[in-house]
Short mmCIF file of C-alpha atoms and ligand atoms in Angstrom, two decimals:
data_model
loop_
_atom_site.label_atom_id
_atom_site.label_comp_id
_atom_site.label_asym_id
_atom_site.label_seq_id
_atom_site.Cartn_x
_atom_site.Cartn_y
_atom_site.Cartn_z
CA MET Z 1 43.20 35.13 -4.48
CA LYS Z 2 46.46 35.06 -6.39
CA HIS Z 3 48.61 31.95 -6.84
CA THR Z 4 52.33 31.67 -7.16
CA ALA Z 5 54.35 29.61 -9.61
CA GLU Z 6 55.30 27.32 -6.70
CA GLU Z 7 51.67 26.55 -6.08
CA PHE Z 8 51.15 25.58 -9.72
CA GLU Z 9 54.23 23.42 -9.40
CA LYS Z 10 52.79 21.78 -6.25
CA ALA Z 11 49.61 20.94 -8.16
CA ALA Z 12 51.56 19.29 -10.96
CA PRO Z 13 51.11 15.55 -11.75
CA SER Z 14 53.77 14.43 -9.28
CA GLU Z 15 51.17 14.21 -6.46
CA SER Z 16 49.71 10.75 -6.66
CA ILE Z 17 46.10 9.86 -5.85
CA SER Z 18 45.12 6.32 -5.04
CA ALA Z 19 42.77 5.12 -7.77
CA SER Z 20 41.13 2.66 -5.38
CA ALA Z 21 40.00 5.57 -3.21
CA LEU Z 22 37.77 6.74 -5.99
CA ASN Z 23 34.61 4.91 -6.85
CA SER Z 24 33.20 4.06 -10.23
CA ILE Z 25 31.95 7.60 -10.88
CA ASP Z 26 35.55 8.56 -11.08
CA GLN Z 27 35.92 6.31 -14.12
CA CYS Z 28 33.41 8.16 -16.33
CA VAL Z 29 34.03 11.35 -18.24
CA MET Z 30 33.10 14.04 -15.79
CA ARG Z 31 32.06 17.54 -16.76
CA ILE Z 32 32.90 20.28 -14.30
CA LEU Z 33 32.07 23.96 -14.41
CA ILE Z 34 34.34 26.34 -12.49
CA ILE Z 35 32.94 29.80 -11.71
CA ASP Z 36 35.70 32.07 -10.49
CA ASP Z 37 36.67 35.59 -11.50
CA ASP Z 38 40.33 34.92 -10.72
CA PRO Z 39 41.87 33.08 -13.73
CA ALA Z 40 44.77 31.85 -11.63
CA ASP Z 41 42.43 30.20 -9.09
CA SER Z 42 40.43 28.63 -11.92
CA LYS Z 43 43.57 27.32 -13.53
CA LEU Z 44 44.81 25.78 -10.30
CA CYS Z 45 41.49 24.01 -9.76
CA GLU Z 46 41.49 22.73 -13.32
CA LEU Z 47 45.01 21.37 -12.90
CA ASN Z 48 44.08 19.67 -9.66
CA ILE Z 49 41.02 18.09 -11.28
CA LYS Z 50 42.91 16.87 -14.34
CA LYS Z 51 45.70 15.55 -12.23
CA VAL Z 52 43.44 12.68 -11.18
CA ASP Z 53 42.00 12.13 -14.62
CA ALA Z 54 43.28 14.12 -17.58
CA GLY Z 55 40.18 13.15 -19.55
CA ARG Z 56 37.87 15.16 -17.33
CA SER Z 57 36.19 18.04 -19.04
CA VAL Z 58 36.57 21.36 -17.25
CA GLN Z 59 35.01 24.62 -18.33
CA CYS Z 60 35.86 27.91 -16.62
CA VAL Z 61 33.72 31.07 -16.53
CA SER Z 62 34.40 34.25 -14.61
CA THR Z 63 30.89 35.53 -13.81
CA GLY Z 64 27.63 34.16 -12.41
CA ALA Z 65 25.75 35.37 -15.48
CA ALA Z 66 28.12 33.48 -17.81
CA ALA Z 67 27.66 30.38 -15.64
CA LEU Z 68 23.86 30.54 -15.93
CA GLN Z 69 24.24 30.89 -19.69
CA CYS Z 70 26.55 27.83 -19.78
CA LEU Z 71 24.17 25.79 -17.63
CA ALA Z 72 21.30 26.64 -19.96
CA GLU Z 73 23.25 25.21 -22.89
CA GLU Z 74 25.18 22.28 -21.39
CA THR Z 75 24.96 19.68 -18.66
CA PHE Z 76 27.57 19.48 -15.90
CA ASP Z 77 28.17 16.88 -13.21
CA CYS Z 78 29.46 19.35 -10.65
CA ILE Z 79 29.97 23.10 -10.19
CA LEU Z 80 32.82 24.78 -8.31
CA LEU Z 81 31.69 28.26 -7.29
CA ASP Z 82 33.92 30.98 -5.89
CA TYR Z 83 32.24 32.87 -3.08
CA HIS Z 84 33.39 36.26 -4.32
CA LEU Z 85 32.07 37.00 -7.79
CA ALA Z 86 32.34 40.35 -9.54
CA ASP Z 87 28.74 40.36 -10.79
CA GLY Z 88 26.76 39.45 -7.69
CA SER Z 89 26.63 37.48 -4.51
CA ALA Z 90 27.35 33.77 -4.62
CA ASP Z 91 24.26 33.25 -2.41
CA THR Z 92 22.01 34.54 -5.19
CA TYR Z 93 23.66 32.34 -7.80
CA ILE Z 94 23.44 29.27 -5.56
CA GLN Z 95 19.71 29.84 -5.17
CA GLN Z 96 19.26 30.30 -8.92
CA ILE Z 97 21.29 27.22 -9.82
CA VAL Z 98 19.59 25.06 -7.16
CA ALA Z 99 16.20 26.15 -8.52
CA THR Z 100 17.02 25.37 -12.15
CA HIS Z 101 19.55 22.53 -11.79
CA PRO Z 102 18.69 20.82 -8.50
CA TRP Z 103 20.68 17.67 -9.37
CA THR Z 104 23.98 19.39 -10.14
CA PRO Z 105 25.95 19.67 -6.89
CA ILE Z 106 27.71 22.96 -6.10
CA ILE Z 107 30.96 23.07 -4.15
CA MET Z 108 31.77 26.47 -2.64
CA LEU Z 109 35.31 27.71 -2.83
CA SER Z 110 35.86 30.19 -0.03
CA GLY Z 111 38.81 32.14 1.22
CA ALA Z 112 40.25 31.58 4.69
CA GLY Z 113 37.99 33.17 7.30
CA ASP Z 114 34.89 32.82 5.10
CA GLU Z 115 33.63 29.69 6.84
CA ARG Z 116 30.45 31.34 8.12
CA LYS Z 117 29.55 32.44 4.62
CA ALA Z 118 30.34 28.96 3.34
CA ALA Z 119 28.06 27.42 5.98
CA ARG Z 120 25.27 29.77 4.86
CA ALA Z 121 25.90 28.69 1.26
CA MET Z 122 25.44 25.08 2.31
CA ARG Z 123 22.13 25.94 3.95
CA LEU Z 124 21.09 27.44 0.62
CA GLY Z 125 21.83 24.15 -1.13
CA ALA Z 126 25.59 23.88 -1.75
CA ALA Z 127 26.91 20.32 -1.38
CA ASP Z 128 30.27 21.14 0.22
CA TYR Z 129 32.80 23.89 0.70
CA LEU Z 130 36.56 24.01 0.46
CA THR Z 131 38.95 26.69 1.64
CA LYS Z 132 41.04 27.71 -1.33
CA ASP Z 133 44.38 27.79 0.41
CA ARG Z 134 43.95 24.20 1.54
CA ILE Z 135 42.88 22.73 -1.75
CA THR Z 136 44.86 19.72 -2.86
CA ALA Z 137 44.11 17.50 -5.83
CA GLN Z 138 43.05 14.75 -3.47
CA ALA Z 139 40.77 16.91 -1.33
CA LEU Z 140 39.17 18.56 -4.34
CA ASN Z 141 38.49 15.31 -6.18
CA ARG Z 142 37.20 13.57 -3.09
CA SER Z 143 34.81 16.44 -2.50
CA ILE Z 144 33.64 16.37 -6.14
CA ILE Z 145 33.05 12.61 -6.11
CA ASN Z 146 31.28 12.70 -2.73
CA ALA Z 147 29.04 15.54 -3.92
CA ILE Z 148 28.14 13.75 -7.16
CA THR Z 149 27.49 10.47 -5.32
CA LYS Z 150 25.35 12.16 -2.67
CA TRP Z 151 23.37 14.15 -5.20
CA GLY Z 152 22.94 11.05 -7.39
CA LEU Z 153 21.52 9.09 -4.44
CA SER Z 154 19.21 11.95 -3.49
CA ARG Z 155 18.04 12.10 -7.06
CA SER Z 156 17.28 8.34 -7.17
CA LEU Z 157 15.45 8.64 -3.86
CA HIS Z 158 13.53 11.63 -5.15
CA ILE Z 159 12.52 9.76 -8.31
CA GLU Z 160 11.50 6.66 -6.33
CA ARG Z 161 9.51 8.80 -3.92
CA ARG Z 162 7.78 10.55 -6.80
CA GLU Z 163 6.94 7.19 -8.38
CA LEU Z 164 5.64 5.90 -5.05
CA LEU Z 165 3.50 8.99 -4.58
CA ALA Z 166 2.10 8.62 -8.11
CA ALA Z 167 1.35 4.92 -7.49
CA ASN Z 168 -0.26 5.82 -4.19
CA ARG Z 169 -2.42 8.49 -5.83
CA GLU Z 170 -3.47 5.98 -8.50
CA LEU Z 171 -4.35 3.42 -5.81
CA HIS Z 172 -6.44 5.98 -3.95
CA LYS Z 173 -8.20 6.87 -7.18
CA GLN Z 174 -8.93 3.22 -7.95
CA ARG Z 175 -10.11 2.67 -4.40
CA ARG Z 176 -12.52 5.58 -4.67
CA GLU Z 177 -13.76 4.22 -8.00
CA ILE Z 178 -14.34 0.77 -6.48
CA GLN Z 179 -16.17 2.30 -3.51
CA SER Z 180 -18.35 4.34 -5.77
CA PHE Z 181 -18.92 1.29 -8.02
CA TYR Z 182 -20.04 -0.81 -5.01
CA HIS Z 183 -22.32 1.93 -3.90
CA THR Z 184 -23.89 2.59 -7.30
CA VAL Z 185 -24.33 -1.07 -8.23
CA SER Z 186 -25.82 -2.04 -4.89
CA HIS Z 187 -28.10 0.98 -4.89
CA GLU Z 188 -29.29 0.44 -8.46
CA LEU Z 189 -29.95 -3.29 -7.91
CA LYS Z 190 -31.79 -2.99 -4.63
CA THR Z 191 -35.05 -1.48 -5.93
CA PRO Z 192 -35.63 -3.79 -8.93
CA ILE Z 193 -34.76 -6.90 -6.90
CA THR Z 194 -37.24 -5.90 -4.21
CA ALA Z 195 -39.91 -5.33 -6.87
CA ILE Z 196 -39.27 -8.72 -8.55
CA ARG Z 197 -39.39 -10.42 -5.13
CA GLU Z 198 -42.68 -8.73 -4.26
CA PHE Z 199 -44.37 -9.51 -7.60
CA SER Z 200 -43.14 -13.13 -7.50
CA SER Z 201 -44.57 -13.40 -4.01
CA LEU Z 202 -47.93 -12.00 -5.14
CA VAL Z 203 -48.07 -14.58 -7.94
CA ALA Z 204 -46.83 -17.45 -5.72
CA ASP Z 205 -49.42 -16.64 -3.06
CA GLU Z 206 -52.10 -16.56 -5.80
CA VAL Z 207 -53.11 -13.00 -4.93
CA LEU Z 208 -53.21 -12.26 -8.67
CA GLY Z 209 -55.08 -15.44 -9.59
CA GLU Z 210 -54.76 -19.19 -9.43
CA ILE Z 211 -51.55 -20.86 -10.68
CA ASN Z 212 -50.63 -24.51 -11.16
CA PRO Z 213 -47.99 -26.31 -8.99
CA GLU Z 214 -45.22 -25.96 -11.63
CA GLN Z 215 -45.86 -22.21 -11.84
CA LYS Z 216 -45.80 -21.99 -8.05
CA ASP Z 217 -42.51 -23.88 -7.99
CA ALA Z 218 -41.04 -21.52 -10.59
CA MET Z 219 -42.12 -18.52 -8.52
CA GLN Z 220 -40.51 -20.03 -5.40
CA THR Z 221 -37.23 -20.48 -7.30
CA SER Z 222 -37.46 -16.91 -8.50
CA MET Z 223 -37.98 -15.71 -4.90
CA THR Z 224 -35.02 -17.78 -3.65
CA CYS Z 225 -32.84 -16.21 -6.36
CA CYS Z 226 -34.06 -12.74 -5.34
CA ASP Z 227 -33.17 -13.49 -1.71
CA ARG Z 228 -29.68 -14.56 -2.74
CA LEU Z 229 -29.26 -11.40 -4.85
CA THR Z 230 -30.49 -9.30 -1.94
CA ARG Z 231 -27.81 -10.85 0.29
CA LEU Z 232 -25.15 -10.07 -2.32
CA VAL Z 233 -26.39 -6.49 -2.60
CA HIS Z 234 -26.27 -6.13 1.19
CA ASP Z 235 -22.71 -7.50 1.14
CA LEU Z 236 -21.76 -4.89 -1.47
CA PHE Z 237 -23.34 -2.17 0.66
CA ASP Z 238 -21.44 -3.40 3.72
CA ALA Z 239 -18.17 -3.53 1.78
CA ALA Z 240 -18.70 0.09 0.66
CA ARG Z 241 -19.46 1.09 4.27
CA ILE Z 242 -16.36 -0.67 5.57
CA GLU Z 243 -14.15 0.95 2.94
CA THR Z 244 -15.38 4.37 3.95
CA GLY Z 245 -15.25 3.61 7.69
CA LYS Z 246 -19.01 3.99 7.94
CA LEU Z 247 -19.89 0.53 9.22
CA GLU Z 248 -21.01 1.08 12.79
CA LEU Z 249 -21.47 -1.56 15.46
CA HIS Z 250 -24.54 -1.63 17.70
CA VAL Z 251 -23.06 -3.39 20.68
CA GLU Z 252 -25.14 -5.30 23.24
CA THR Z 253 -24.33 -7.70 26.06
CA ILE Z 254 -25.06 -11.09 24.55
CA ASP Z 255 -25.08 -14.78 25.42
CA LEU Z 256 -23.05 -16.14 22.51
CA ASN Z 257 -24.35 -19.69 23.10
CA ASP Z 258 -27.88 -18.47 22.32
CA LEU Z 259 -26.78 -16.55 19.27
CA ILE Z 260 -24.95 -19.57 17.83
CA ALA Z 261 -27.88 -21.92 18.60
CA ARG Z 262 -30.27 -19.56 16.78
CA GLU Z 263 -27.97 -19.33 13.75
CA ILE Z 264 -27.57 -23.12 13.62
CA ARG Z 265 -31.37 -23.56 13.66
CA ILE Z 266 -31.69 -21.18 10.70
CA MET Z 267 -28.95 -22.98 8.75
CA GLN Z 268 -30.30 -26.50 9.30
CA SER Z 269 -32.50 -26.50 6.19
CA LYS Z 270 -29.57 -25.37 4.04
CA ALA Z 271 -27.41 -28.18 5.48
CA ALA Z 272 -30.23 -30.69 4.91
CA GLU Z 273 -30.38 -29.71 1.21
CA ARG Z 274 -26.82 -31.11 0.88
CA ASN Z 275 -27.41 -33.94 3.35
CA ILE Z 276 -24.82 -32.38 5.67
CA THR Z 277 -24.91 -32.93 9.42
CA LEU Z 278 -24.74 -29.56 11.18
CA VAL Z 279 -24.03 -29.71 14.93
CA SER Z 280 -22.95 -27.26 17.63
CA ALA Z 281 -21.27 -27.51 21.02
CA GLN Z 282 -22.01 -24.95 23.73
CA ASP Z 283 -19.90 -23.68 26.62
CA VAL Z 284 -22.22 -23.26 29.59
CA SER Z 285 -19.60 -21.34 31.58
CA LEU Z 286 -19.19 -18.71 28.86
CA PRO Z 287 -19.57 -15.19 30.28
CA ALA Z 288 -21.66 -12.62 28.45
CA VAL Z 289 -19.92 -10.91 25.55
CA GLU Z 290 -20.19 -7.34 24.26
CA LEU Z 291 -20.89 -7.51 20.56
CA ASP Z 292 -23.15 -6.46 17.74
CA PRO Z 293 -25.48 -9.50 17.48
CA SER Z 294 -26.61 -8.90 13.93
CA ARG Z 295 -23.04 -8.47 12.68
CA ILE Z 296 -21.75 -11.57 14.50
CA SER Z 297 -24.78 -13.50 13.13
CA GLN Z 298 -23.72 -12.29 9.68
CA VAL Z 299 -20.20 -13.67 10.27
CA LEU Z 300 -21.56 -16.99 11.55
CA CYS Z 301 -23.93 -17.19 8.59
CA ASN Z 302 -21.04 -16.58 6.15
CA LEU Z 303 -18.75 -19.13 7.76
CA VAL Z 304 -21.40 -21.84 8.21
CA SER Z 305 -22.80 -21.26 4.69
CA ASN Z 306 -19.29 -21.62 3.28
CA ALA Z 307 -18.66 -24.76 5.34
CA ILE Z 308 -21.86 -26.26 3.90
CA LYS Z 309 -21.18 -24.91 0.41
CA TYR Z 310 -17.64 -26.30 0.23
CA THR Z 311 -18.38 -29.71 1.75
CA ASP Z 312 -19.55 -32.70 -0.23
CA HIS Z 313 -22.95 -34.29 0.24
CA GLY Z 314 -23.06 -36.38 3.42
CA GLY Z 315 -20.31 -34.36 5.13
CA LYS Z 316 -20.27 -32.80 8.57
CA VAL Z 317 -20.05 -29.22 9.84
CA SER Z 318 -19.70 -28.41 13.53
CA VAL Z 319 -19.70 -25.10 15.39
CA SER Z 320 -18.17 -24.90 18.84
CA VAL Z 321 -17.59 -22.09 21.30
CA GLY Z 322 -15.01 -21.99 24.09
CA GLN Z 323 -12.72 -19.64 26.01
CA ASP Z 324 -9.03 -18.84 25.86
CA ALA Z 325 -6.90 -16.06 27.33
CA GLY Z 326 -9.63 -13.44 27.81
CA HIS Z 327 -11.35 -14.31 24.57
CA CYS Z 328 -14.29 -16.40 23.53
CA VAL Z 329 -13.27 -18.66 20.70
CA VAL Z 330 -15.67 -19.84 18.00
CA LYS Z 331 -14.68 -22.63 15.62
CA ILE Z 332 -16.48 -23.65 12.45
CA ILE Z 333 -15.13 -27.02 11.37
CA ASP Z 334 -15.97 -28.89 8.18
CA ASN Z 335 -14.65 -32.06 6.57
CA GLY Z 336 -15.10 -30.61 3.10
CA PHE Z 337 -12.88 -29.80 0.13
CA GLY Z 338 -10.35 -27.77 2.09
CA ILE Z 339 -8.26 -24.88 0.78
CA ALA Z 340 -4.91 -25.24 -0.99
CA SER Z 341 -2.08 -23.58 0.94
CA GLU Z 342 -1.37 -21.14 -1.90
CA HIS Z 343 -4.92 -19.76 -1.54
CA ALA Z 344 -5.20 -19.79 2.25
CA GLU Z 345 -3.35 -16.51 2.83
CA PHE Z 346 -5.58 -14.63 0.38
CA ILE Z 347 -9.08 -15.89 1.11
CA PHE Z 348 -9.84 -12.97 3.45
CA ASP Z 349 -9.00 -10.51 0.67
CA ARG Z 350 -11.81 -8.65 -1.03
CA LEU Z 351 -13.28 -10.53 -4.04
CA TYR Z 352 -10.83 -13.43 -3.66
CA GLN Z 353 -12.12 -16.82 -4.76
CA CYS Z 354 -10.09 -20.01 -5.04
CA ASP Z 355 -10.09 -21.91 -8.31
CA ARG Z 356 -12.29 -24.94 -7.94
CA GLN Z 357 -10.83 -28.24 -8.93
CA ASP Z 358 -12.58 -30.22 -11.64
CA GLY Z 359 -15.00 -32.74 -10.27
CA ILE Z 360 -15.78 -30.73 -7.11
CA GLU Z 361 -19.43 -29.88 -6.99
CA THR Z 362 -20.40 -27.02 -4.71
CA SER Z 363 -23.88 -25.73 -4.10
CA SER Z 364 -25.22 -23.42 -6.82
CA ASP Z 365 -24.78 -20.40 -4.48
CA ASN Z 366 -21.41 -19.29 -5.84
CA GLY Z 367 -21.05 -15.91 -4.18
CA MET Z 368 -18.66 -13.11 -5.01
CA GLY Z 369 -15.65 -13.71 -2.79
CA ILE Z 370 -16.72 -10.99 -0.40
CA GLY Z 371 -18.11 -12.96 2.57
CA LEU Z 372 -14.78 -13.75 4.24
CA TYR Z 373 -13.52 -10.21 3.63
CA LEU Z 374 -16.59 -8.81 5.42
CA SER Z 375 -16.30 -11.41 8.19
CA LYS Z 376 -12.70 -10.45 8.88
CA LYS Z 377 -13.50 -6.73 8.92
CA ILE Z 378 -16.47 -7.24 11.26
CA ILE Z 379 -14.41 -9.37 13.66
CA GLU Z 380 -11.61 -6.77 13.61
CA LEU Z 381 -14.13 -4.02 14.36
CA HIS Z 382 -14.87 -6.04 17.53
CA ASP Z 383 -11.10 -6.06 18.33
CA GLY Z 384 -11.03 -9.76 17.58
CA ASP Z 385 -9.22 -11.88 15.03
CA ILE Z 386 -10.01 -14.64 12.58
CA ASN Z 387 -7.95 -17.32 10.87
CA VAL Z 388 -8.23 -20.54 8.93
CA VAL Z 389 -6.40 -23.85 9.13
CA SER Z 390 -7.12 -26.07 6.18
CA ARG Z 391 -5.85 -28.97 4.11
CA LEU Z 392 -6.94 -29.67 0.60
CA GLY Z 393 -9.18 -32.72 0.63
CA SER Z 394 -9.46 -32.88 4.44
CA GLY Z 395 -11.56 -29.86 5.39
CA SER Z 396 -11.18 -26.48 7.05
CA THR Z 397 -11.37 -24.96 10.51
CA PHE Z 398 -12.22 -21.26 10.69
CA THR Z 399 -11.60 -19.77 14.14
CA PHE Z 400 -12.59 -16.33 15.34
CA ARG Z 401 -11.83 -14.84 18.75
CA LEU Z 402 -13.62 -11.97 20.46
CA PRO Z 403 -12.35 -10.31 23.62
CA PHE Z 404 -14.52 -10.52 26.75
CA LYS Z 405 -15.75 -7.22 28.15
CA ASP Z 406 -13.18 -7.11 31.00
CA ALA Z 407 -10.33 -8.05 28.70
CA THR Z 408 -10.78 -5.01 26.42
P1 ADP U 501 -17.60 -16.85 -1.76
O1 ADP U 501 -18.73 -15.97 -1.93
O2 ADP U 501 -16.85 -17.17 -3.00
O3 ADP U 501 -17.89 -18.04 -0.92
P2 ADP U 501 -15.97 -16.01 0.48
O4 ADP U 501 -15.28 -14.74 0.71
O5 ADP U 501 -16.98 -16.42 1.48
O6 ADP U 501 -16.58 -15.91 -0.95
O7 ADP U 501 -14.89 -17.13 0.35
C1 ADP U 501 -13.73 -16.91 -0.46
C2 ADP U 501 -13.23 -18.22 -1.01
O8 ADP U 501 -12.69 -19.02 0.04
C3 ADP U 501 -14.31 -19.07 -1.61
O9 ADP U 501 -14.49 -18.74 -2.98
C4 ADP U 501 -13.81 -20.47 -1.42
O10 ADP U 501 -12.99 -20.83 -2.51
C5 ADP U 501 -12.93 -20.40 -0.19
N1 ADP U 501 -13.61 -20.95 1.01
C6 ADP U 501 -14.27 -20.24 1.96
N2 ADP U 501 -14.71 -21.06 2.93
C7 ADP U 501 -14.33 -22.31 2.60
C8 ADP U 501 -14.47 -23.60 3.20
N3 ADP U 501 -15.11 -23.76 4.37
N4 ADP U 501 -13.92 -24.66 2.56
C9 ADP U 501 -13.25 -24.50 1.40
N5 ADP U 501 -13.07 -23.32 0.76
C10 ADP U 501 -13.61 -22.23 1.37
#
């Protein structure tokens, strides 16, 4: 398209553009590539661009091939591309430029009546299009700045997304490594621990010959340690199963009062070792509950063991069961050391253990910080929930709720 002297005159610096309308990008030195086989059109565009900021760098080429060559050697902030090029279709060049320079926006310059072609160009990746006969300095510069801003934002988003994906991949990798670590460690420990337990038992029971009381005592301690290790190994196994979604529930209809009473009986000797009073309160009107008894026993065992473990000699632990809004509610209350508020929100996380304060003496059974994590997961598998209310120095109340059969 040819331009007249009047048009060049119209594009001269007399037309004013409000600086405030342009954002900060407008302030930097901008490099623009114009691809147009009509030198007059190129010149008019260049004038319009420099009218806003004479410092802008504008380079003009007349063919698509020359443009590709330029782009290979230099970096541009924006490209103005004439739809009608002598050496090929603009569509082809758009595709090539988008593929090699995805973050350099292209603005199509089309003749009047070419709007459909321009729309197609935008589908191929152009940022905007302008009809040549309506180009003013203001319209052209606004379009350039909008295109650069939009492309810049897309680029930041793209980079952030790529970083997020990489972080996500790394997390998945680490998660798989942890799962495999749990599995390998627990598997490798299981057999030797069982063997040590069995041989200790043979010696303690004097199957392999008579031993004196001190030796018997030592064997008993060894067996107790093996039992503790076995529990830890089972916890590791369970954690690996939970992580891989392989922990299955074997649900039965259960009287929760009975289950709690049985668990309390088992835990009495442990409580007695620390001179702790362990009591329970039943709810005789409690309906039967659908749950996996061995898994809920495991949760009760974890919570009551912790209550005993983190309560001073002579303290008290109570377990109560009640009902609320379609749920049975079990509370394990101790008047022990309590949990500092900064730890409370993390204690159900895998491997989380609070720092013990100096002078606090817990039982020797220190654990791994996995019991509460497993408890939470098991309760959630039952569609229930678990929480803790605690104050440092005053004790803790762990509460878990399980839905009744009809409420699910
Ligand atoms: P651990 O094997 O360390 O007991 P848990 O997952 O069972 O692991 O508990 C995580 C942490 O929560 C414990 O290390 C302990 O600091 C804290 N905790 C759990 N129960 C109690 C409790 N009843 N009183 C005080 N602190 C508790």
